[in-house]
Amino acid sequence: MTSDDRVVDLPDTIDPQNIPNHVAIIMDGNGRWATERGLPRREGHRQGVETVRETVRNCNALRIKVLTLFAFSTENWQRPDWEVSYLMSLPEKYFESELPELIQKNVQVRMIGDRKKLPRRVLKVIDEGAAATKSNSGMILNFALNYGSRAEILLAVNHLVSEAAAGKAMRRVTEKKLSSYLYTAALPDPDLLIRTSGEQRISNFLLWQLAYSELYFTEVYWPDFDKTELLRAVTVYQRRKRRFGGV
Ligand code: V07
């Protein structure tokens, strides 16, 4: 891709020198969006995928380096079967229409989360998407699927325990060492977490990684989270003075 694709008209509230490196988003409110319109929840999820498409374009244009999207939590299996099946069809739908553009835009696709419970077909399309974009050096698009943060931390701890039990020299565990066993090992921590649809919780998302992130909550439902809303979140992020606990 040429750099021209990423020339955007930025409002003057945005400082192009202070764009967050890593933005993570809890995409909440698809069901409520649909219900309020008298539409089936499925319509909300379908529209939610449209918003994913646009958000990926907008983040790429802003030169955000990593975008992590919380697509399916370990708790989401409790939804009705028909809804879970519909949600599980979305990765395939997304790649069918978007993979050529992701490749053209030099985007690298990845997944974080527990692969075990995911349907084989879903893993296949995600692995194919990841393989097709493996050597891309542009934005990293990271989908959290069947993801739960406590389980992720426990997995890391248990890796460390096994290593210690196997007699590997380890006098103490450092933050760096523990981080290296998280799904996000290769990624910087998020600078900005966005959650749509009014809930002000982290809901077991990236608990370790969000330690110093700016948190941005908006009432807007995910299907309505457009470019204006993204720029608003980035503007608020830039206005906050980040102190990392210092003075
Ligand atoms: C899902 C649409 C966005 C709103 C939140 C829930 C519904 C994109 C994906 C996806 C996942 C992996 C991947 C490519 C695309 C997705 C689920 C739900 C389960 F490699 N949107 N989206 N996956 N929704």
PDB file of C-alpha atoms and ligand atoms in Angstrom:
ATOM      1  CA  MET A   1       0.000   0.000   0.000  1.00  0.00           C
ATOM      2  CA  THR A   2       1.093   3.551  -0.528  1.00  0.00           C
ATOM      3  CA  SER A   3       1.275   6.039   2.279  1.00  0.00           C
ATOM      4  CA  ASP A   4      -1.484   8.005   0.507  1.00  0.00           C
ATOM      5  CA  ASP A   5      -4.113   5.596   1.836  1.00  0.00           C
ATOM      6  CA  ARG A   6      -3.343   6.819   5.277  1.00  0.00           C
ATOM      7  CA  VAL A   7      -3.434  10.537   4.688  1.00  0.00           C
ATOM      8  CA  VAL A   8      -6.449  11.666   6.616  1.00  0.00           C
ATOM      9  CA  ASP A   9      -7.961  14.981   7.393  1.00  0.00           C
ATOM     10  CA  LEU A  10      -7.468  15.178  11.100  1.00  0.00           C
ATOM     11  CA  PRO A  11      -9.526  17.631  13.101  1.00  0.00           C
ATOM     12  CA  ASP A  12      -7.240  20.128  14.804  1.00  0.00           C
ATOM     13  CA  THR A  13      -8.156  18.660  18.196  1.00  0.00           C
ATOM     14  CA  ILE A  14      -5.870  15.737  17.278  1.00  0.00           C
ATOM     15  CA  ASP A  15      -2.107  15.858  17.602  1.00  0.00           C
ATOM     16  CA  PRO A  16      -0.653  13.487  14.985  1.00  0.00           C
ATOM     17  CA  GLN A  17       2.492  13.152  17.140  1.00  0.00           C
ATOM     18  CA  ASN A  18       0.561  11.703  20.082  1.00  0.00           C
ATOM     19  CA  ILE A  19      -1.528   8.935  18.563  1.00  0.00           C
ATOM     20  CA  PRO A  20      -1.914   5.953  20.953  1.00  0.00           C
ATOM     21  CA  ASN A  21       0.245   3.009  19.832  1.00  0.00           C
ATOM     22  CA  HIS A  22      -2.182   0.376  21.009  1.00  0.00           C
ATOM     23  CA  VAL A  23      -5.948   0.835  21.248  1.00  0.00           C
ATOM     24  CA  ALA A  24      -8.100  -1.927  22.775  1.00  0.00           C
ATOM     25  CA  ILE A  25     -11.880  -1.913  22.428  1.00  0.00           C
ATOM     26  CA  ILE A  26     -14.695  -3.687  24.268  1.00  0.00           C
ATOM     27  CA  MET A  27     -17.341  -3.661  21.535  1.00  0.00           C
ATOM     28  CA  ASP A  28     -20.498  -3.621  23.611  1.00  0.00           C
ATOM     29  CA  GLY A  29     -24.115  -2.790  22.805  1.00  0.00           C
ATOM     30  CA  ASN A  30     -24.961  -4.640  19.579  1.00  0.00           C
ATOM     31  CA  GLY A  31     -27.941  -6.396  21.137  1.00  0.00           C
ATOM     32  CA  ARG A  32     -29.272  -3.222  22.737  1.00  0.00           C
ATOM     33  CA  TRP A  33     -28.805  -1.313  19.485  1.00  0.00           C
ATOM     34  CA  ALA A  34     -30.943  -3.870  17.653  1.00  0.00           C
ATOM     35  CA  THR A  35     -33.589  -4.274  20.359  1.00  0.00           C
ATOM     36  CA  GLU A  36     -34.143  -0.517  20.514  1.00  0.00           C
ATOM     37  CA  ARG A  37     -34.838  -0.561  16.794  1.00  0.00           C
ATOM     38  CA  GLY A  38     -37.194  -3.538  17.012  1.00  0.00           C
ATOM     39  CA  LEU A  39     -34.644  -5.629  15.101  1.00  0.00           C
ATOM     40  CA  PRO A  40     -33.384  -9.122  15.947  1.00  0.00           C
ATOM     41  CA  ARG A  41     -30.130  -9.134  18.000  1.00  0.00           C
ATOM     42  CA  ARG A  42     -28.450 -10.789  15.036  1.00  0.00           C
ATOM     43  CA  GLU A  43     -28.916  -7.511  13.100  1.00  0.00           C
ATOM     44  CA  GLY A  44     -26.957  -5.726  15.814  1.00  0.00           C
ATOM     45  CA  HIS A  45     -24.073  -8.169  15.452  1.00  0.00           C
ATOM     46  CA  ARG A  46     -24.173  -7.833  11.663  1.00  0.00           C
ATOM     47  CA  GLN A  47     -23.998  -4.074  12.008  1.00  0.00           C
ATOM     48  CA  GLY A  48     -21.252  -4.573  14.601  1.00  0.00           C
ATOM     49  CA  VAL A  49     -19.101  -6.241  11.941  1.00  0.00           C
ATOM     50  CA  GLU A  50     -19.638  -3.185   9.708  1.00  0.00           C
ATOM     51  CA  THR A  51     -18.309  -1.046  12.543  1.00  0.00           C
ATOM     52  CA  VAL A  52     -15.304  -3.367  12.867  1.00  0.00           C
ATOM     53  CA  ARG A  53     -14.588  -2.827   9.145  1.00  0.00           C
ATOM     54  CA  GLU A  54     -14.759   0.956   9.484  1.00  0.00           C
ATOM     55  CA  THR A  55     -12.808   1.030  12.752  1.00  0.00           C
ATOM     56  CA  VAL A  56      -9.985  -0.991  11.204  1.00  0.00           C
ATOM     57  CA  ARG A  57      -9.837   1.479   8.280  1.00  0.00           C
ATOM     58  CA  ASN A  58      -9.919   4.487  10.602  1.00  0.00           C
ATOM     59  CA  CYS A  59      -7.278   3.144  13.000  1.00  0.00           C
ATOM     60  CA  ASN A  60      -5.039   2.248  10.092  1.00  0.00           C
ATOM     61  CA  ALA A  61      -5.476   5.754   8.670  1.00  0.00           C
ATOM     62  CA  LEU A  62      -4.542   7.217  12.065  1.00  0.00           C
ATOM     63  CA  ARG A  63      -1.412   5.016  12.092  1.00  0.00           C
ATOM     64  CA  ILE A  64      -2.413   3.272  15.280  1.00  0.00           C
ATOM     65  CA  LYS A  65       0.047   0.375  15.502  1.00  0.00           C
ATOM     66  CA  VAL A  66      -2.030  -2.218  17.341  1.00  0.00           C
ATOM     67  CA  LEU A  67      -5.810  -2.543  17.488  1.00  0.00           C
ATOM     68  CA  THR A  68      -7.202  -5.217  19.833  1.00  0.00           C
ATOM     69  CA  LEU A  69     -10.911  -5.971  19.546  1.00  0.00           C
ATOM     70  CA  PHE A  70     -12.765  -8.000  22.201  1.00  0.00           C
ATOM     71  CA  ALA A  71     -15.011 -10.076  19.943  1.00  0.00           C
ATOM     72  CA  PHE A  72     -16.022 -12.971  22.218  1.00  0.00           C
ATOM     73  CA  SER A  73     -15.407 -13.541  25.922  1.00  0.00           C
ATOM     74  CA  THR A  74     -15.208 -16.841  27.771  1.00  0.00           C
ATOM     75  CA  GLU A  75     -18.552 -15.848  29.338  1.00  0.00           C
ATOM     76  CA  ASN A  76     -20.280 -15.414  25.964  1.00  0.00           C
ATOM     77  CA  TRP A  77     -20.822 -19.200  25.645  1.00  0.00           C
ATOM     78  CA  GLN A  78     -23.729 -18.709  28.071  1.00  0.00           C
ATOM     79  CA  ARG A  79     -25.738 -16.926  25.393  1.00  0.00           C
ATOM     80  CA  PRO A  80     -28.470 -18.830  23.536  1.00  0.00           C
ATOM     81  CA  ASP A  81     -27.151 -21.459  21.085  1.00  0.00           C
ATOM     82  CA  TRP A  82     -28.459 -19.646  18.033  1.00  0.00           C
ATOM     83  CA  GLU A  83     -26.665 -16.467  19.058  1.00  0.00           C
ATOM     84  CA  VAL A  84     -23.379 -18.270  19.731  1.00  0.00           C
ATOM     85  CA  SER A  85     -23.601 -19.979  16.315  1.00  0.00           C
ATOM     86  CA  TYR A  86     -24.313 -16.681  14.616  1.00  0.00           C
ATOM     87  CA  LEU A  87     -21.377 -15.005  16.379  1.00  0.00           C
ATOM     88  CA  MET A  88     -19.128 -17.890  15.356  1.00  0.00           C
ATOM     89  CA  SER A  89     -20.021 -17.266  11.698  1.00  0.00           C
ATOM     90  CA  LEU A  90     -18.740 -13.678  11.865  1.00  0.00           C
ATOM     91  CA  PRO A  91     -14.976 -14.236  11.590  1.00  0.00           C
ATOM     92  CA  GLU A  92     -15.575 -16.039   8.281  1.00  0.00           C
ATOM     93  CA  LYS A  93     -17.951 -13.318   7.054  1.00  0.00           C
ATOM     94  CA  TYR A  94     -15.435 -10.673   8.005  1.00  0.00           C
ATOM     95  CA  PHE A  95     -12.489 -12.275   6.207  1.00  0.00           C
ATOM     96  CA  GLU A  96     -14.546 -13.096   3.095  1.00  0.00           C
ATOM     97  CA  SER A  97     -15.063  -9.415   2.461  1.00  0.00           C
ATOM     98  CA  GLU A  98     -12.039  -7.859   4.162  1.00  0.00           C
ATOM     99  CA  LEU A  99      -8.999 -10.075   3.660  1.00  0.00           C
ATOM    100  CA  PRO A 100      -7.981  -8.560   0.286  1.00  0.00           C
ATOM    101  CA  GLU A 101      -8.118  -5.056   1.746  1.00  0.00           C
ATOM    102  CA  LEU A 102      -6.213  -6.119   4.887  1.00  0.00           C
ATOM    103  CA  ILE A 103      -3.491  -7.581   2.687  1.00  0.00           C
ATOM    104  CA  GLN A 104      -3.437  -4.486   0.486  1.00  0.00           C
ATOM    105  CA  LYS A 105      -3.175  -2.261   3.565  1.00  0.00           C
ATOM    106  CA  ASN A 106      -0.287  -4.315   5.003  1.00  0.00           C
ATOM    107  CA  VAL A 107      -2.317  -5.216   8.138  1.00  0.00           C
ATOM    108  CA  GLN A 108      -1.256  -8.233  10.201  1.00  0.00           C
ATOM    109  CA  VAL A 109      -4.092 -10.252  11.751  1.00  0.00           C
ATOM    110  CA  ARG A 110      -3.671 -12.146  15.013  1.00  0.00           C
ATOM    111  CA  MET A 111      -5.838 -13.812  17.630  1.00  0.00           C
ATOM    112  CA  ILE A 112      -5.588 -13.995  21.405  1.00  0.00           C
ATOM    113  CA  GLY A 113      -7.657 -16.272  23.619  1.00  0.00           C
ATOM    114  CA  ASP A 114      -8.206 -19.933  24.416  1.00  0.00           C
ATOM    115  CA  ARG A 115      -8.365 -21.869  21.146  1.00  0.00           C
ATOM    116  CA  LYS A 116      -9.599 -25.063  22.823  1.00  0.00           C
ATOM    117  CA  LYS A 117     -13.343 -24.443  22.823  1.00  0.00           C
ATOM    118  CA  LEU A 118     -13.500 -22.695  19.463  1.00  0.00           C
ATOM    119  CA  PRO A 119     -15.067 -24.565  16.533  1.00  0.00           C
ATOM    120  CA  ARG A 120     -12.517 -26.042  14.106  1.00  0.00           C
ATOM    121  CA  ARG A 121     -13.987 -24.078  11.219  1.00  0.00           C
ATOM    122  CA  VAL A 122     -13.526 -20.788  13.068  1.00  0.00           C
ATOM    123  CA  LEU A 123      -9.909 -21.632  13.927  1.00  0.00           C
ATOM    124  CA  LYS A 124      -9.324 -22.530  10.284  1.00  0.00           C
ATOM    125  CA  VAL A 125     -10.513 -19.172   8.915  1.00  0.00           C
ATOM    126  CA  ILE A 126      -8.610 -17.245  11.563  1.00  0.00           C
ATOM    127  CA  ASP A 127      -5.419 -19.252  10.991  1.00  0.00           C
ATOM    128  CA  GLU A 128      -5.776 -18.665   7.250  1.00  0.00           C
ATOM    129  CA  GLY A 129      -6.263 -14.939   7.808  1.00  0.00           C
ATOM    130  CA  ALA A 130      -3.248 -14.855  10.104  1.00  0.00           C
ATOM    131  CA  ALA A 131      -1.133 -16.883   7.659  1.00  0.00           C
ATOM    132  CA  ALA A 132      -2.095 -14.659   4.708  1.00  0.00           C
ATOM    133  CA  THR A 133      -0.994 -11.544   6.623  1.00  0.00           C
ATOM    134  CA  LYS A 134       1.881 -13.029   8.637  1.00  0.00           C
ATOM    135  CA  SER A 135       4.657 -11.034   7.002  1.00  0.00           C
ATOM    136  CA  ASN A 136       2.736  -7.763   6.855  1.00  0.00           C
ATOM    137  CA  SER A 137       4.510  -4.988   8.717  1.00  0.00           C
ATOM    138  CA  GLY A 138       1.704  -2.452   9.143  1.00  0.00           C
ATOM    139  CA  MET A 139      -1.005  -2.279  11.773  1.00  0.00           C
ATOM    140  CA  ILE A 140      -1.558  -5.355  13.949  1.00  0.00           C
ATOM    141  CA  LEU A 141      -5.245  -6.279  14.136  1.00  0.00           C
ATOM    142  CA  ASN A 142      -5.641  -8.493  17.151  1.00  0.00           C
ATOM    143  CA  PHE A 143      -8.961 -10.284  17.771  1.00  0.00           C
ATOM    144  CA  ALA A 144      -9.696 -11.468  21.312  1.00  0.00           C
ATOM    145  CA  LEU A 145     -11.842 -14.571  20.947  1.00  0.00           C
ATOM    146  CA  ASN A 146     -12.819 -16.902  23.789  1.00  0.00           C
ATOM    147  CA  TYR A 147     -10.616 -14.608  25.828  1.00  0.00           C
ATOM    148  CA  GLY A 148     -10.600 -14.235  29.606  1.00  0.00           C
ATOM    149  CA  SER A 149      -7.837 -12.386  31.385  1.00  0.00           C
ATOM    150  CA  ARG A 150      -7.691 -14.351  34.643  1.00  0.00           C
ATOM    151  CA  ALA A 151      -7.415 -17.588  32.669  1.00  0.00           C
ATOM    152  CA  GLU A 152      -4.634 -15.997  30.610  1.00  0.00           C
ATOM    153  CA  ILE A 153      -2.720 -15.009  33.762  1.00  0.00           C
ATOM    154  CA  LEU A 154      -3.224 -18.471  35.286  1.00  0.00           C
ATOM    155  CA  LEU A 155      -1.913 -20.077  32.117  1.00  0.00           C
ATOM    156  CA  ALA A 156       1.210 -17.933  32.380  1.00  0.00           C
ATOM    157  CA  VAL A 157       1.626 -18.760  36.090  1.00  0.00           C
ATOM    158  CA  ASN A 158       1.223 -22.467  35.412  1.00  0.00           C
ATOM    159  CA  HIS A 159       3.851 -22.304  32.654  1.00  0.00           C
ATOM    160  CA  LEU A 160       6.214 -20.743  35.166  1.00  0.00           C
ATOM    161  CA  VAL A 161       5.381 -23.364  37.786  1.00  0.00           C
ATOM    162  CA  SER A 162       6.086 -26.155  35.290  1.00  0.00           C
ATOM    163  CA  GLU A 163       9.395 -24.597  34.364  1.00  0.00           C
ATOM    164  CA  ALA A 164      10.345 -24.308  38.017  1.00  0.00           C
ATOM    165  CA  ALA A 165       9.249 -27.891  38.697  1.00  0.00           C
ATOM    166  CA  ALA A 166      11.362 -29.041  35.747  1.00  0.00           C
ATOM    167  CA  GLY A 167      14.317 -27.558  37.571  1.00  0.00           C
ATOM    168  CA  LYS A 168      14.876 -24.550  35.316  1.00  0.00           C
ATOM    169  CA  ALA A 169      16.871 -21.948  37.210  1.00  0.00           C
ATOM    170  CA  MET A 170      14.409 -19.299  38.369  1.00  0.00           C
ATOM    171  CA  ARG A 171      15.064 -17.386  41.544  1.00  0.00           C
ATOM    172  CA  ARG A 172      12.173 -15.002  41.131  1.00  0.00           C
ATOM    173  CA  VAL A 173       9.563 -14.128  38.543  1.00  0.00           C
ATOM    174  CA  THR A 174       9.780 -10.669  37.011  1.00  0.00           C
ATOM    175  CA  GLU A 175       7.030  -8.668  35.295  1.00  0.00           C
ATOM    176  CA  LYS A 176       8.893  -9.134  32.044  1.00  0.00           C
ATOM    177  CA  LYS A 177       9.032 -12.902  32.534  1.00  0.00           C
ATOM    178  CA  LEU A 178       5.337 -13.218  33.372  1.00  0.00           C
ATOM    179  CA  SER A 179       4.377 -10.921  30.459  1.00  0.00           C
ATOM    180  CA  SER A 180       6.319 -13.161  28.117  1.00  0.00           C
ATOM    181  CA  TYR A 181       3.845 -15.979  28.819  1.00  0.00           C
ATOM    182  CA  LEU A 182       0.709 -13.938  28.169  1.00  0.00           C
ATOM    183  CA  TYR A 183      -1.112 -14.146  24.817  1.00  0.00           C
ATOM    184  CA  THR A 184      -0.017 -10.559  24.254  1.00  0.00           C
ATOM    185  CA  ALA A 185       3.699 -11.310  24.761  1.00  0.00           C
ATOM    186  CA  ALA A 186       4.778  -9.685  21.500  1.00  0.00           C
ATOM    187  CA  LEU A 187       2.584  -6.603  21.878  1.00  0.00           C
ATOM    188  CA  PRO A 188       2.968  -3.326  23.748  1.00  0.00           C
ATOM    189  CA  ASP A 189       0.414  -2.687  26.519  1.00  0.00           C
ATOM    190  CA  PRO A 190      -2.667  -0.758  25.393  1.00  0.00           C
ATOM    191  CA  ASP A 191      -2.410   3.011  25.731  1.00  0.00           C
ATOM    192  CA  LEU A 192      -6.149   3.449  25.450  1.00  0.00           C
ATOM    193  CA  LEU A 193      -9.077   1.189  26.321  1.00  0.00           C
ATOM    194  CA  ILE A 194     -12.433   2.098  24.824  1.00  0.00           C
ATOM    195  CA  ARG A 195     -15.679   0.518  26.023  1.00  0.00           C
ATOM    196  CA  THR A 196     -18.924   1.341  24.258  1.00  0.00           C
ATOM    197  CA  SER A 197     -22.528   1.148  25.436  1.00  0.00           C
ATOM    198  CA  GLY A 198     -22.285   2.721  28.867  1.00  0.00           C
ATOM    199  CA  GLU A 199     -20.902  -0.050  31.086  1.00  0.00           C
ATOM    200  CA  GLN A 200     -17.900   1.123  33.086  1.00  0.00           C
ATOM    201  CA  ARG A 201     -16.144  -2.139  33.802  1.00  0.00           C
ATOM    202  CA  ILE A 202     -13.111  -4.053  32.512  1.00  0.00           C
ATOM    203  CA  SER A 203     -14.981  -7.394  32.501  1.00  0.00           C
ATOM    204  CA  ASN A 204     -11.937  -9.686  32.623  1.00  0.00           C
ATOM    205  CA  PHE A 205     -10.277  -8.056  29.599  1.00  0.00           C
ATOM    206  CA  LEU A 206      -6.472  -7.564  29.583  1.00  0.00           C
ATOM    207  CA  LEU A 207      -6.274  -7.093  33.374  1.00  0.00           C
ATOM    208  CA  TRP A 208      -2.474  -7.199  33.489  1.00  0.00           C
ATOM    209  CA  GLN A 209      -1.942  -5.218  30.291  1.00  0.00           C
ATOM    210  CA  LEU A 210      -4.306  -2.359  31.187  1.00  0.00           C
ATOM    211  CA  ALA A 211      -2.388  -1.421  34.360  1.00  0.00           C
ATOM    212  CA  TYR A 212      -1.461   2.052  33.056  1.00  0.00           C
ATOM    213  CA  SER A 213      -3.916   2.508  30.192  1.00  0.00           C
ATOM    214  CA  GLU A 214      -6.256   5.448  29.839  1.00  0.00           C
ATOM    215  CA  LEU A 215      -9.859   4.225  30.111  1.00  0.00           C
ATOM    216  CA  TYR A 216     -12.531   5.784  27.916  1.00  0.00           C
ATOM    217  CA  PHE A 217     -16.198   4.920  28.319  1.00  0.00           C
ATOM    218  CA  THR A 218     -18.931   6.092  25.986  1.00  0.00           C
ATOM    219  CA  GLU A 219     -22.707   5.643  25.977  1.00  0.00           C
ATOM    220  CA  VAL A 220     -22.647   5.084  22.214  1.00  0.00           C
ATOM    221  CA  TYR A 221     -23.577   1.536  21.153  1.00  0.00           C
ATOM    222  CA  TRP A 222     -20.909  -0.293  19.169  1.00  0.00           C
ATOM    223  CA  PRO A 223     -22.857  -0.221  15.851  1.00  0.00           C
ATOM    224  CA  ASP A 224     -22.933   3.592  16.131  1.00  0.00           C
ATOM    225  CA  PHE A 225     -19.249   3.971  17.005  1.00  0.00           C
ATOM    226  CA  ASP A 226     -18.125   5.816  13.883  1.00  0.00           C
ATOM    227  CA  LYS A 227     -15.079   7.845  12.897  1.00  0.00           C
ATOM    228  CA  THR A 228     -16.288  10.910  14.829  1.00  0.00           C
ATOM    229  CA  GLU A 229     -16.580   8.793  17.982  1.00  0.00           C
ATOM    230  CA  LEU A 230     -13.111   7.291  17.486  1.00  0.00           C
ATOM    231  CA  LEU A 231     -11.577  10.731  17.008  1.00  0.00           C
ATOM    232  CA  ARG A 232     -13.420  11.917  20.112  1.00  0.00           C
ATOM    233  CA  ALA A 233     -11.879   9.087  22.153  1.00  0.00           C
ATOM    234  CA  VAL A 234      -8.396   9.871  20.809  1.00  0.00           C
ATOM    235  CA  THR A 235      -8.892  13.564  21.577  1.00  0.00           C
ATOM    236  CA  VAL A 236      -9.827  12.788  25.194  1.00  0.00           C
ATOM    237  CA  TYR A 237      -6.845  10.446  25.433  1.00  0.00           C
ATOM    238  CA  GLN A 238      -4.522  13.202  24.237  1.00  0.00           C
ATOM    239  CA  ARG A 239      -5.921  15.714  26.727  1.00  0.00           C
ATOM    240  CA  ARG A 240      -5.227  13.517  29.720  1.00  0.00           C
ATOM    241  CA  LYS A 241      -1.857  13.922  31.258  1.00  0.00           C
ATOM    242  CA  ARG A 242      -0.295  10.529  31.615  1.00  0.00           C
ATOM    243  CA  ARG A 243       1.826  10.282  34.740  1.00  0.00           C
ATOM    244  CA  PHE A 244       2.392   6.540  35.245  1.00  0.00           C
ATOM    245  CA  GLY A 245       2.013   7.014  38.982  1.00  0.00           C
ATOM    246  CA  GLY A 246       4.743   9.652  39.144  1.00  0.00           C
ATOM    247  CA  VAL A 247       4.283  13.311  40.002  1.00  0.00           C
TER     248      VAL A 247
HETATM  249  C1  V07 B   1     -17.948 -10.352  16.187  1.00  0.00           C
HETATM  250  C2  V07 B   1     -18.939  -8.123  15.662  1.00  0.00           C
HETATM  251  C3  V07 B   1     -18.330  -6.982  16.432  1.00  0.00           C
HETATM  252  C4  V07 B   1     -19.099  -6.667  17.696  1.00  0.00           C
HETATM  253  C5  V07 B   1     -18.895  -7.638  18.814  1.00  0.00           C
HETATM  254  C6  V07 B   1     -19.556  -8.997  18.750  1.00  0.00           C
HETATM  255  C7  V07 B   1     -19.954  -9.485  17.396  1.00  0.00           C
HETATM  256  C8  V07 B   1     -15.410  -9.536  13.909  1.00  0.00           C
HETATM  257  C9  V07 B   1     -14.990 -10.786  14.319  1.00  0.00           C
HETATM  258  C10 V07 B   1     -13.761 -11.475  13.955  1.00  0.00           C
HETATM  259  C11 V07 B   1     -13.138 -12.300  14.868  1.00  0.00           C
HETATM  260  C12 V07 B   1     -11.955 -12.940  14.548  1.00  0.00           C
HETATM  261  C13 V07 B   1     -11.388 -12.725  13.318  1.00  0.00           C
HETATM  262  C14 V07 B   1     -11.980 -11.906  12.394  1.00  0.00           C
HETATM  263  C15 V07 B   1     -13.174 -11.286  12.709  1.00  0.00           C
HETATM  264  C16 V07 B   1     -15.967 -11.224  15.221  1.00  0.00           C
HETATM  265  C17 V07 B   1     -17.075 -12.519  16.748  1.00  0.00           C
HETATM  266  C18 V07 B   1     -18.041 -11.548  16.891  1.00  0.00           C
HETATM  267  C19 V07 B   1     -17.168 -13.801  17.498  1.00  0.00           C
HETATM  268  F1  V07 B   1     -10.225 -13.325  13.018  1.00  0.00           F
HETATM  269  N1  V07 B   1     -16.542  -9.218  14.507  1.00  0.00           N
HETATM  270  N2  V07 B   1     -16.900 -10.225  15.331  1.00  0.00           N
HETATM  271  N3  V07 B   1     -16.036 -12.372  15.916  1.00  0.00           N
HETATM  272  N4  V07 B   1     -18.922  -9.378  16.369  1.00  0.00           N
END
